[in-house]
Amino acid sequence: VKEGTFSISSLFVGEITEAGGAAQIGVNASRHFARSSRLRVTTFIYNASAPAQLGVQIKILRGKQAVLTPAEIVVPTDKISNFTNIPYTGEFPLSAMPPGNYSLELTVTDRTRKISASQQLSLTVY
């Protein structure tokens, strides 16, 4: 990351499953997820403006077609004092997705400066 440049880290993905009535969270390096689980994605937002108005947009693509586009999420920044490294974690269910190969695209927009940064990764739902 170039010093002072607005960007986001690589995406870290995990799977949330229910076992015995309790949620189990695990990192999933293989990027293969059960339809019965929830996908958790984490990234770090670097060098946002202070104060920042940040929005996160997640898209799940099959080929070039978006198959799941949850509403944009506003990242609360009112309690943040260090805008150089902001963690973000989001999750969503995979139950509506048929088995197959997908791409996850996460875009963070700093609305104050009208700039954005994106990362993408491939995943498989079974």
mmCIF file of C-alpha atoms in Angstrom:
data_model
loop_
_atom_site.group_PDB
_atom_site.id
_atom_site.type_symbol
_atom_site.label_atom_id
_atom_site.label_comp_id
_atom_site.label_asym_id
_atom_site.label_seq_id
_atom_site.Cartn_x
_atom_site.Cartn_y
_atom_site.Cartn_z
ATOM 1 C CA VAL A 1 0.000 0.000 0.000
ATOM 2 C CA LYS A 2 1.466 3.301 -1.053
ATOM 3 C CA GLU A 3 1.530 5.707 1.889
ATOM 4 C CA GLY A 4 -1.540 7.941 1.957
ATOM 5 C CA THR A 5 -3.325 6.115 -0.898
ATOM 6 C CA PHE A 6 -6.916 5.012 -0.342
ATOM 7 C CA SER A 7 -7.074 1.221 -0.760
ATOM 8 C CA ILE A 8 -8.309 -2.015 0.777
ATOM 9 C CA SER A 9 -6.494 -5.191 1.783
ATOM 10 C CA SER A 10 -6.938 -8.615 0.288
ATOM 11 C CA LEU A 11 -10.225 -10.290 1.192
ATOM 12 C CA PHE A 12 -10.275 -12.870 3.970
ATOM 13 C CA VAL A 13 -13.224 -15.270 3.769
ATOM 14 C CA GLY A 14 -14.705 -17.643 6.281
ATOM 15 C CA GLU A 15 -17.743 -19.818 6.714
ATOM 16 C CA ILE A 16 -20.309 -19.641 9.486
ATOM 17 C CA THR A 17 -22.121 -22.905 10.145
ATOM 18 C CA GLU A 18 -24.580 -24.035 12.804
ATOM 19 C CA ALA A 19 -23.503 -27.019 14.906
ATOM 20 C CA GLY A 20 -25.468 -28.095 17.957
ATOM 21 C CA GLY A 21 -27.340 -24.782 18.054
ATOM 22 C CA ALA A 22 -24.128 -22.723 18.202
ATOM 23 C CA ALA A 23 -22.500 -20.812 15.362
ATOM 24 C CA GLN A 24 -19.098 -22.107 14.276
ATOM 25 C CA ILE A 25 -16.815 -19.696 12.421
ATOM 26 C CA GLY A 26 -13.882 -20.962 10.413
ATOM 27 C CA VAL A 27 -11.405 -19.531 7.937
ATOM 28 C CA ASN A 28 -11.870 -21.197 4.572
ATOM 29 C CA ALA A 29 -8.672 -21.072 2.499
ATOM 30 C CA SER A 30 -10.106 -23.467 -0.122
ATOM 31 C CA ARG A 31 -12.972 -21.026 -0.800
ATOM 32 C CA HIS A 32 -15.506 -23.902 -1.025
ATOM 33 C CA PHE A 33 -18.699 -23.105 0.904
ATOM 34 C CA ALA A 34 -21.846 -25.080 1.729
ATOM 35 C CA ARG A 35 -25.161 -23.528 0.650
ATOM 36 C CA SER A 36 -26.357 -24.032 4.224
ATOM 37 C CA SER A 37 -23.698 -21.663 5.573
ATOM 38 C CA ARG A 38 -23.117 -17.939 5.724
ATOM 39 C CA LEU A 39 -20.116 -16.337 4.053
ATOM 40 C CA ARG A 40 -18.058 -13.936 6.171
ATOM 41 C CA VAL A 41 -15.686 -11.524 4.433
ATOM 42 C CA THR A 42 -13.135 -9.277 6.117
ATOM 43 C CA THR A 43 -10.952 -6.524 4.693
ATOM 44 C CA PHE A 44 -9.051 -3.522 5.987
ATOM 45 C CA ILE A 45 -9.712 -0.033 4.632
ATOM 46 C CA TYR A 46 -6.556 2.053 4.363
ATOM 47 C CA ASN A 47 -6.170 5.836 4.356
ATOM 48 C CA ALA A 48 -9.787 6.969 4.417
ATOM 49 C CA SER A 49 -10.439 10.683 4.816
ATOM 50 C CA ALA A 50 -11.137 11.963 8.323
ATOM 51 C CA PRO A 51 -14.001 12.191 8.960
ATOM 52 C CA ALA A 52 -14.997 9.585 6.387
ATOM 53 C CA GLN A 53 -18.290 8.572 4.862
ATOM 54 C CA LEU A 54 -17.627 4.999 3.768
ATOM 55 C CA GLY A 55 -19.876 2.649 1.821
ATOM 56 C CA VAL A 56 -19.294 -1.053 1.102
ATOM 57 C CA GLN A 57 -20.860 -2.790 -1.897
ATOM 58 C CA ILE A 58 -20.621 -6.561 -2.241
ATOM 59 C CA LYS A 59 -21.478 -8.358 -5.482
ATOM 60 C CA ILE A 60 -21.513 -12.062 -6.227
ATOM 61 C CA LEU A 61 -20.946 -12.663 -9.934
ATOM 62 C CA ARG A 62 -21.370 -15.746 -12.082
ATOM 63 C CA GLY A 63 -19.310 -14.945 -15.120
ATOM 64 C CA LYS A 64 -20.021 -11.254 -15.665
ATOM 65 C CA GLN A 65 -23.610 -11.388 -14.384
ATOM 66 C CA ALA A 66 -24.407 -10.250 -10.828
ATOM 67 C CA VAL A 67 -26.472 -12.942 -9.060
ATOM 68 C CA LEU A 68 -26.454 -11.425 -5.572
ATOM 69 C CA THR A 69 -26.079 -7.738 -4.779
ATOM 70 C CA PRO A 70 -26.974 -6.901 -1.183
ATOM 71 C CA ALA A 71 -27.749 -3.267 -0.412
ATOM 72 C CA GLU A 72 -24.762 -0.987 0.088
ATOM 73 C CA ILE A 73 -23.612 -0.933 3.707
ATOM 74 C CA VAL A 74 -22.606 2.279 5.435
ATOM 75 C CA VAL A 75 -19.538 1.782 7.622
ATOM 76 C CA PRO A 76 -20.037 3.575 10.945
ATOM 77 C CA THR A 77 -17.057 5.858 11.536
ATOM 78 C CA ASP A 78 -18.285 8.066 14.384
ATOM 79 C CA LYS A 79 -16.197 6.169 16.983
ATOM 80 C CA ILE A 80 -13.077 5.804 14.830
ATOM 81 C CA SER A 81 -10.064 7.952 15.603
ATOM 82 C CA ASN A 82 -7.511 6.319 13.259
ATOM 83 C CA PHE A 83 -8.609 6.459 9.621
ATOM 84 C CA THR A 84 -5.428 4.884 8.243
ATOM 85 C CA ASN A 85 -6.500 1.286 9.048
ATOM 86 C CA ILE A 86 -10.216 0.483 9.489
ATOM 87 C CA PRO A 87 -11.331 -3.167 9.761
ATOM 88 C CA TYR A 88 -14.559 -4.177 8.011
ATOM 89 C CA THR A 89 -16.385 -7.506 8.315
ATOM 90 C CA GLY A 90 -19.667 -8.442 6.631
ATOM 91 C CA GLU A 91 -21.609 -11.642 6.117
ATOM 92 C CA PHE A 92 -24.522 -13.000 4.131
ATOM 93 C CA PRO A 93 -26.302 -16.342 3.585
ATOM 94 C CA LEU A 94 -25.474 -18.561 0.613
ATOM 95 C CA SER A 95 -28.791 -20.459 0.643
ATOM 96 C CA ALA A 96 -30.214 -18.611 -2.391
ATOM 97 C CA MET A 97 -27.234 -19.457 -4.590
ATOM 98 C CA PRO A 98 -27.240 -22.608 -6.738
ATOM 99 C CA PRO A 99 -24.084 -24.741 -6.580
ATOM 100 C CA GLY A 100 -21.364 -23.433 -8.849
ATOM 101 C CA ASN A 101 -18.365 -21.166 -9.278
ATOM 102 C CA TYR A 102 -18.641 -17.466 -8.487
ATOM 103 C CA SER A 103 -16.614 -14.301 -7.986
ATOM 104 C CA LEU A 104 -17.020 -12.078 -4.969
ATOM 105 C CA GLU A 105 -16.356 -8.405 -5.613
ATOM 106 C CA LEU A 106 -16.110 -5.977 -2.706
ATOM 107 C CA THR A 107 -15.896 -2.235 -3.340
ATOM 108 C CA VAL A 108 -15.357 0.396 -0.665
ATOM 109 C CA THR A 109 -16.179 4.006 -1.521
ATOM 110 C CA ASP A 110 -14.897 7.017 0.398
ATOM 111 C CA ARG A 111 -17.803 9.339 -0.371
ATOM 112 C CA THR A 112 -16.001 12.333 1.118
ATOM 113 C CA ARG A 113 -13.300 12.187 -1.575
ATOM 114 C CA LYS A 114 -15.422 10.375 -4.176
ATOM 115 C CA ILE A 115 -12.899 7.564 -4.653
ATOM 116 C CA SER A 116 -13.196 3.803 -4.390
ATOM 117 C CA ALA A 117 -11.100 0.653 -4.113
ATOM 118 C CA SER A 118 -12.056 -2.941 -4.995
ATOM 119 C CA GLN A 119 -10.890 -6.497 -4.487
ATOM 120 C CA GLN A 120 -12.185 -9.698 -6.036
ATOM 121 C CA LEU A 121 -11.808 -13.419 -5.338
ATOM 122 C CA SER A 122 -13.240 -16.653 -6.689
ATOM 123 C CA LEU A 123 -15.325 -19.083 -4.626
ATOM 124 C CA THR A 124 -17.350 -22.244 -5.042
ATOM 125 C CA VAL A 125 -20.742 -22.982 -3.511
ATOM 126 C CA TYR A 126 -21.759 -26.641 -3.130
#
